[in-house]
PDB file of C-alpha atoms and ligand atoms in Angstrom:
ATOM      1  CA  MET U 523       6.387   8.880   6.231  1.00 94.00           C
ATOM      2  CA  ASN U 524       3.496  10.808   7.797  1.00 97.00           C
ATOM      3  CA  GLU U 525       2.932  10.794  11.552  1.00 98.00           C
ATOM      4  CA  ARG U 526      -0.087   8.507  11.393  1.00 98.00           C
ATOM      5  CA  TYR U 527       1.848   5.867   9.453  1.00 98.00           C
ATOM      6  CA  THR U 528       4.883   6.234  11.730  1.00 98.00           C
ATOM      7  CA  GLU U 529       2.674   5.565  14.755  1.00 98.00           C
ATOM      8  CA  LEU U 530       0.997   2.657  13.007  1.00 98.00           C
ATOM      9  CA  LEU U 531       4.380   1.132  12.160  1.00 98.00           C
ATOM     10  CA  GLU U 532       5.313   1.264  15.854  1.00 98.00           C
ATOM     11  CA  ARG U 533       2.072  -0.525  16.767  1.00 98.00           C
ATOM     12  CA  LEU U 534       2.785  -3.123  14.077  1.00 98.00           C
ATOM     13  CA  ARG U 535       6.287  -3.588  15.446  1.00 98.00           C
ATOM     14  CA  GLY U 536       4.814  -4.096  18.937  1.00 98.00           C
ATOM     15  CA  VAL U 537       2.530  -6.856  17.649  1.00 98.00           C
ATOM     16  CA  ILE U 538       5.314  -8.582  15.702  1.00 98.00           C
ATOM     17  CA  ASP U 539       7.721  -8.492  18.646  1.00 97.00           C
ATOM     18  CA  GLY U 540       4.966  -9.372  21.120  1.00 96.00           C
ATOM     19  CA  PRO U 541       3.819 -12.678  22.605  1.00 96.00           C
ATOM     20  CA  GLY U 542       1.802 -15.355  20.845  1.00 96.00           C
ATOM     21  CA  GLU U 543       2.098 -17.779  17.966  1.00 98.00           C
ATOM     22  CA  ALA U 544       3.646 -16.431  14.776  1.00 98.00           C
ATOM     23  CA  ALA U 545       0.437 -17.003  12.767  1.00 98.00           C
ATOM     24  CA  ALA U 546      -1.650 -15.108  15.333  1.00 98.00           C
ATOM     25  CA  ARG U 547       0.805 -12.194  15.243  1.00 98.00           C
ATOM     26  CA  LEU U 548       0.623 -12.111  11.438  1.00 98.00           C
ATOM     27  CA  GLU U 549      -3.175 -12.098  11.582  1.00 98.00           C
ATOM     28  CA  ALA U 550      -3.017  -9.189  14.042  1.00 98.00           C
ATOM     29  CA  VAL U 551      -0.793  -7.351  11.536  1.00 98.00           C
ATOM     30  CA  CYS U 552      -3.460  -7.865   8.844  1.00 98.00           C
ATOM     31  CA  ALA U 553      -6.194  -6.578  11.151  1.00 98.00           C
ATOM     32  CA  LEU U 554      -4.221  -3.485  12.179  1.00 98.00           C
ATOM     33  CA  LEU U 555      -3.597  -2.581   8.548  1.00 98.00           C
ATOM     34  CA  ALA U 556      -7.144  -3.262   7.361  1.00 98.00           C
ATOM     35  CA  ASP U 557      -8.697  -1.414  10.314  1.00 98.00           C
ATOM     36  CA  ASN U 558      -6.486   1.665  10.068  1.00 98.00           C
ATOM     37  CA  ILE U 559      -5.975   2.246   6.373  1.00 98.00           C
ATOM     38  CA  GLU U 560      -9.168   2.865   4.496  1.00 98.00           C
ATOM     39  CA  HIS U 561      -7.856   1.841   1.089  1.00 98.00           C
ATOM     40  CA  TYR U 562      -6.614  -1.588   2.298  1.00 98.00           C
ATOM     41  CA  ASP U 563      -9.601  -3.863   1.699  1.00 98.00           C
ATOM     42  CA  TRP U 564      -7.961  -7.302   1.786  1.00 98.00           C
ATOM     43  CA  VAL U 565      -4.707  -7.888   3.643  1.00 98.00           C
ATOM     44  CA  GLY U 566      -3.045 -11.274   3.809  1.00 98.00           C
ATOM     45  CA  PHE U 567       0.069 -13.388   3.805  1.00 98.00           C
ATOM     46  CA  TYR U 568       1.078 -16.131   1.414  1.00 98.00           C
ATOM     47  CA  LEU U 569       3.725 -18.464   2.827  1.00 98.00           C
ATOM     48  CA  VAL U 570       6.208 -20.843   1.189  1.00 98.00           C
ATOM     49  CA  SER U 571       6.570 -24.219   2.848  1.00 96.00           C
ATOM     50  CA  PRO U 572      10.056 -25.796   2.653  1.00 93.00           C
ATOM     51  CA  ARG U 573       8.258 -28.999   1.548  1.00 95.00           C
ATOM     52  CA  GLU U 574       6.670 -27.257  -1.474  1.00 95.00           C
ATOM     53  CA  PRO U 575       9.165 -24.674  -2.616  1.00 91.00           C
ATOM     54  CA  ASP U 576       7.330 -23.542  -5.778  1.00 96.00           C
ATOM     55  CA  THR U 577       3.903 -22.870  -4.291  1.00 98.00           C
ATOM     56  CA  LEU U 578       2.440 -19.985  -2.305  1.00 98.00           C
ATOM     57  CA  ILE U 579       0.034 -21.165   0.372  1.00 98.00           C
ATOM     58  CA  LEU U 580      -2.532 -18.793   1.834  1.00 98.00           C
ATOM     59  CA  GLY U 581      -1.685 -17.879   5.419  1.00 98.00           C
ATOM     60  CA  PRO U 582      -3.328 -15.461   7.857  1.00 98.00           C
ATOM     61  CA  TYR U 583      -5.524 -12.828   6.225  1.00 98.00           C
ATOM     62  CA  VAL U 584      -8.323 -10.356   6.886  1.00 98.00           C
ATOM     63  CA  GLY U 585     -11.042  -9.744   4.281  1.00 97.00           C
ATOM     64  CA  GLU U 586     -13.278 -11.729   1.974  1.00 96.00           C
ATOM     65  CA  PRO U 587     -12.382 -15.426   1.649  1.00 97.00           C
ATOM     66  CA  THR U 588     -10.432 -16.120  -1.559  1.00 97.00           C
ATOM     67  CA  GLU U 589     -10.462 -19.169  -3.823  1.00 97.00           C
ATOM     68  CA  HIS U 590      -6.732 -18.635  -4.403  1.00 98.00           C
ATOM     69  CA  THR U 591      -5.477 -20.664  -1.450  1.00 98.00           C
ATOM     70  CA  ARG U 592      -2.546 -22.137  -3.414  1.00 98.00           C
ATOM     71  CA  ILE U 593      -0.738 -20.194  -6.134  1.00 98.00           C
ATOM     72  CA  ALA U 594       2.049 -21.616  -8.323  1.00 98.00           C
ATOM     73  CA  PHE U 595       5.136 -19.448  -8.711  1.00 98.00           C
ATOM     74  CA  GLY U 596       4.627 -17.415 -11.894  1.00 98.00           C
ATOM     75  CA  ALA U 597       0.811 -17.344 -11.714  1.00 98.00           C
ATOM     76  CA  GLY U 598      -0.851 -13.989 -11.135  1.00 98.00           C
ATOM     77  CA  VAL U 599       0.683 -11.011  -9.409  1.00 98.00           C
ATOM     78  CA  CYS U 600       1.601 -13.046  -6.322  1.00 98.00           C
ATOM     79  CA  GLY U 601       3.239 -15.802  -8.345  1.00 98.00           C
ATOM     80  CA  ARG U 602       5.198 -13.275 -10.382  1.00 98.00           C
ATOM     81  CA  ALA U 603       6.438 -11.488  -7.236  1.00 98.00           C
ATOM     82  CA  ALA U 604       7.576 -14.908  -5.968  1.00 98.00           C
ATOM     83  CA  LEU U 605       9.617 -15.597  -9.119  1.00 98.00           C
ATOM     84  CA  GLU U 606      11.098 -12.104  -9.233  1.00 97.00           C
ATOM     85  CA  ARG U 607      11.541 -11.832  -5.436  1.00 98.00           C
ATOM     86  CA  ALA U 608      10.457  -8.238  -5.929  1.00 98.00           C
ATOM     87  CA  THR U 609       7.627  -5.952  -4.901  1.00 98.00           C
ATOM     88  CA  ILE U 610       4.957  -5.644  -7.567  1.00 98.00           C
ATOM     89  CA  GLU U 611       2.430  -2.828  -7.505  1.00 98.00           C
ATOM     90  CA  VAL U 612      -0.512  -3.002  -9.881  1.00 98.00           C
ATOM     91  CA  PRO U 613      -2.346   0.349  -9.915  1.00 98.00           C
ATOM     92  CA  ASP U 614      -5.107  -0.995 -12.195  1.00 98.00           C
ATOM     93  CA  VAL U 615      -5.730  -4.742 -12.071  1.00 97.00           C
ATOM     94  CA  ARG U 616      -8.043  -4.481 -15.113  1.00 96.00           C
ATOM     95  CA  ALA U 617      -5.006  -3.596 -17.226  1.00 96.00           C
ATOM     96  CA  GLU U 618      -3.025  -6.626 -15.963  1.00 95.00           C
ATOM     97  CA  SER U 619      -3.080  -9.803 -18.078  1.00 94.00           C
ATOM     98  CA  ASN U 620      -1.370 -12.113 -15.540  1.00 95.00           C
ATOM     99  CA  TYR U 621      -3.821 -11.559 -12.706  1.00 96.00           C
ATOM    100  CA  LEU U 622      -5.877 -13.883 -10.482  1.00 96.00           C
ATOM    101  CA  SER U 623      -9.107 -12.164  -9.520  1.00 93.00           C
ATOM    102  CA  CYS U 624     -10.455 -12.580  -5.991  1.00 88.00           C
ATOM    103  CA  SER U 625     -13.334 -10.135  -6.243  1.00 91.00           C
ATOM    104  CA  LEU U 626     -14.708  -7.848  -8.946  1.00 93.00           C
ATOM    105  CA  ALA U 627     -14.492  -4.969  -6.454  1.00 96.00           C
ATOM    106  CA  VAL U 628     -10.671  -5.089  -6.379  1.00 97.00           C
ATOM    107  CA  ARG U 629      -9.069  -2.360  -8.483  1.00 98.00           C
ATOM    108  CA  ALA U 630      -5.426  -2.319  -7.310  1.00 98.00           C
ATOM    109  CA  GLU U 631      -2.949  -4.612  -5.588  1.00 98.00           C
ATOM    110  CA  ILE U 632       0.530  -4.552  -4.064  1.00 98.00           C
ATOM    111  CA  VAL U 633       2.607  -7.631  -3.210  1.00 98.00           C
ATOM    112  CA  LEU U 634       5.837  -7.518  -1.181  1.00 98.00           C
ATOM    113  CA  PRO U 635       8.244 -10.461  -0.816  1.00 98.00           C
ATOM    114  CA  LEU U 636       9.339 -11.518   2.690  1.00 98.00           C
ATOM    115  CA  HIS U 637      12.772 -12.913   3.485  1.00 98.00           C
ATOM    116  CA  HIS U 638      14.366 -14.556   6.501  1.00 98.00           C
ATOM    117  CA  ASP U 639      18.079 -15.386   6.700  1.00 97.00           C
ATOM    118  CA  GLY U 640      18.332 -14.702   2.960  1.00 96.00           C
ATOM    119  CA  GLU U 641      15.560 -17.168   2.116  1.00 97.00           C
ATOM    120  CA  PHE U 642      12.281 -16.215   0.398  1.00 98.00           C
ATOM    121  CA  VAL U 643       9.607 -17.265   2.917  1.00 98.00           C
ATOM    122  CA  GLY U 644       6.399 -15.604   1.746  1.00 98.00           C
ATOM    123  CA  GLU U 645       4.590 -12.445   0.732  1.00 98.00           C
ATOM    124  CA  LEU U 646       2.418  -9.687   2.077  1.00 98.00           C
ATOM    125  CA  ASP U 647      -0.502  -9.033  -0.295  1.00 98.00           C
ATOM    126  CA  ILE U 648      -2.858  -6.039  -0.174  1.00 98.00           C
ATOM    127  CA  ASP U 649      -5.914  -5.459  -2.379  1.00 98.00           C
ATOM    128  CA  SER U 650      -7.706  -2.141  -2.703  1.00 98.00           C
ATOM    129  CA  HIS U 651     -11.129  -1.293  -4.070  1.00 98.00           C
ATOM    130  CA  ARG U 652      -9.716   2.084  -5.107  1.00 98.00           C
ATOM    131  CA  PRO U 653      -7.723   2.494  -8.337  1.00 98.00           C
ATOM    132  CA  ASP U 654      -4.107   3.631  -7.988  1.00 98.00           C
ATOM    133  CA  PRO U 655      -4.339   4.100  -4.196  1.00 98.00           C
ATOM    134  CA  PHE U 656      -0.771   3.442  -3.009  1.00 98.00           C
ATOM    135  CA  THR U 657       1.231   6.555  -2.100  1.00 98.00           C
ATOM    136  CA  PRO U 658       4.965   6.907  -1.375  1.00 98.00           C
ATOM    137  CA  ASP U 659       3.965   6.750   2.325  1.00 98.00           C
ATOM    138  CA  ASP U 660       2.270   3.390   1.700  1.00 98.00           C
ATOM    139  CA  ARG U 661       5.434   2.129   0.038  1.00 98.00           C
ATOM    140  CA  ALA U 662       7.593   3.344   2.950  1.00 98.00           C
ATOM    141  CA  LEU U 663       5.275   1.775   5.535  1.00 98.00           C
ATOM    142  CA  LEU U 664       4.972  -1.526   3.680  1.00 98.00           C
ATOM    143  CA  ASP U 665       8.704  -1.770   2.867  1.00 98.00           C
ATOM    144  CA  ALA U 666       9.521  -1.349   6.572  1.00 98.00           C
ATOM    145  CA  LEU U 667       6.781  -3.779   7.586  1.00 98.00           C
ATOM    146  CA  ALA U 668       7.913  -6.431   5.086  1.00 98.00           C
ATOM    147  CA  ARG U 669      11.380  -6.378   6.672  1.00 98.00           C
ATOM    148  CA  LEU U 670       9.808  -7.003  10.100  1.00 98.00           C
ATOM    149  CA  CYS U 671       7.525  -9.809   8.917  1.00 98.00           C
ATOM    150  CA  GLY U 672      10.228 -12.177   7.574  1.00 98.00           C
ATOM    151  CA  PRO U 673      10.900 -13.979  10.878  1.00 98.00           C
ATOM    152  CA  PRO U 674       7.241 -14.588  11.878  1.00 98.00           C
ATOM    153  CA  ALA U 675       6.424 -15.638   8.290  1.00 98.00           C
ATOM    154  CA  ALA U 676       9.267 -18.171   8.404  1.00 98.00           C
ATOM    155  CA  ALA U 677       8.006 -19.480  11.730  1.00 97.00           C
ATOM    156  CA  ALA U 678       4.367 -19.738  10.579  1.00 97.00           C
ATOM    157  CA  ARG U 679       5.116 -21.981   7.561  1.00 94.00           C
TER     158      ARG U 679
HETATM  159  N1  SME F1072      -4.741 -11.191  -7.052  1.00 63.53           N
HETATM  160  C1  SME F1072      -3.699 -12.122  -6.672  1.00 63.53           C
HETATM  161  C2  SME F1072      -4.275 -13.363  -6.060  1.00 63.53           C
HETATM  162  C3  SME F1072      -4.423 -13.305  -4.598  1.00 63.53           C
HETATM  163  S1  SME F1072      -5.766 -12.464  -4.082  1.00 63.53           S
HETATM  164  O1  SME F1072      -5.618 -11.048  -4.444  1.00 63.53           O
HETATM  165  C4  SME F1072      -6.034 -12.580  -2.478  1.00 63.53           C
HETATM  166  C5  SME F1072      -2.827 -12.449  -7.850  1.00 63.53           C
HETATM  167  O2  SME F1072      -3.085 -12.028  -8.982  1.00 63.53           O
HETATM  168  O3  SME F1072      -1.839 -13.140  -7.649  1.00 63.53           O
END
């Protein structure tokens, strides 16, 4: 991972381990990512409530408001990542049939599942206005970040 991303990951870790409510720390994570990485245009969390185990509910985010505040498992990229419990990267959303559009400006998306104590608790979702923008450094940064975000995501549900 490049030096800039390594430093950013340390700042993200500081926020996650810092004081404050879990939801506020997750929102600060979104802001740090959106402010520091030019090709991250919408950054947000979807959370899974124990009372509604098959639905993703929009949590803290930074970017344009989205109509997709509740997503059934299986629907769109987020819903598919929830079923598969796997990271899904879509380099060109226009080529994706199972996709829920938030804005016509979005060209690419990556969704990472979050776990806590072995339980699927939510997702980190990033939209980009640039086609095919995610590099191996992005994957390394986001994989490490997703591991850190499980506990606050579980607490924010
Ligand atoms: N595009 C997502 C929906 C969420 S928005 O990007 C914020 C999807 O296809 O699941």
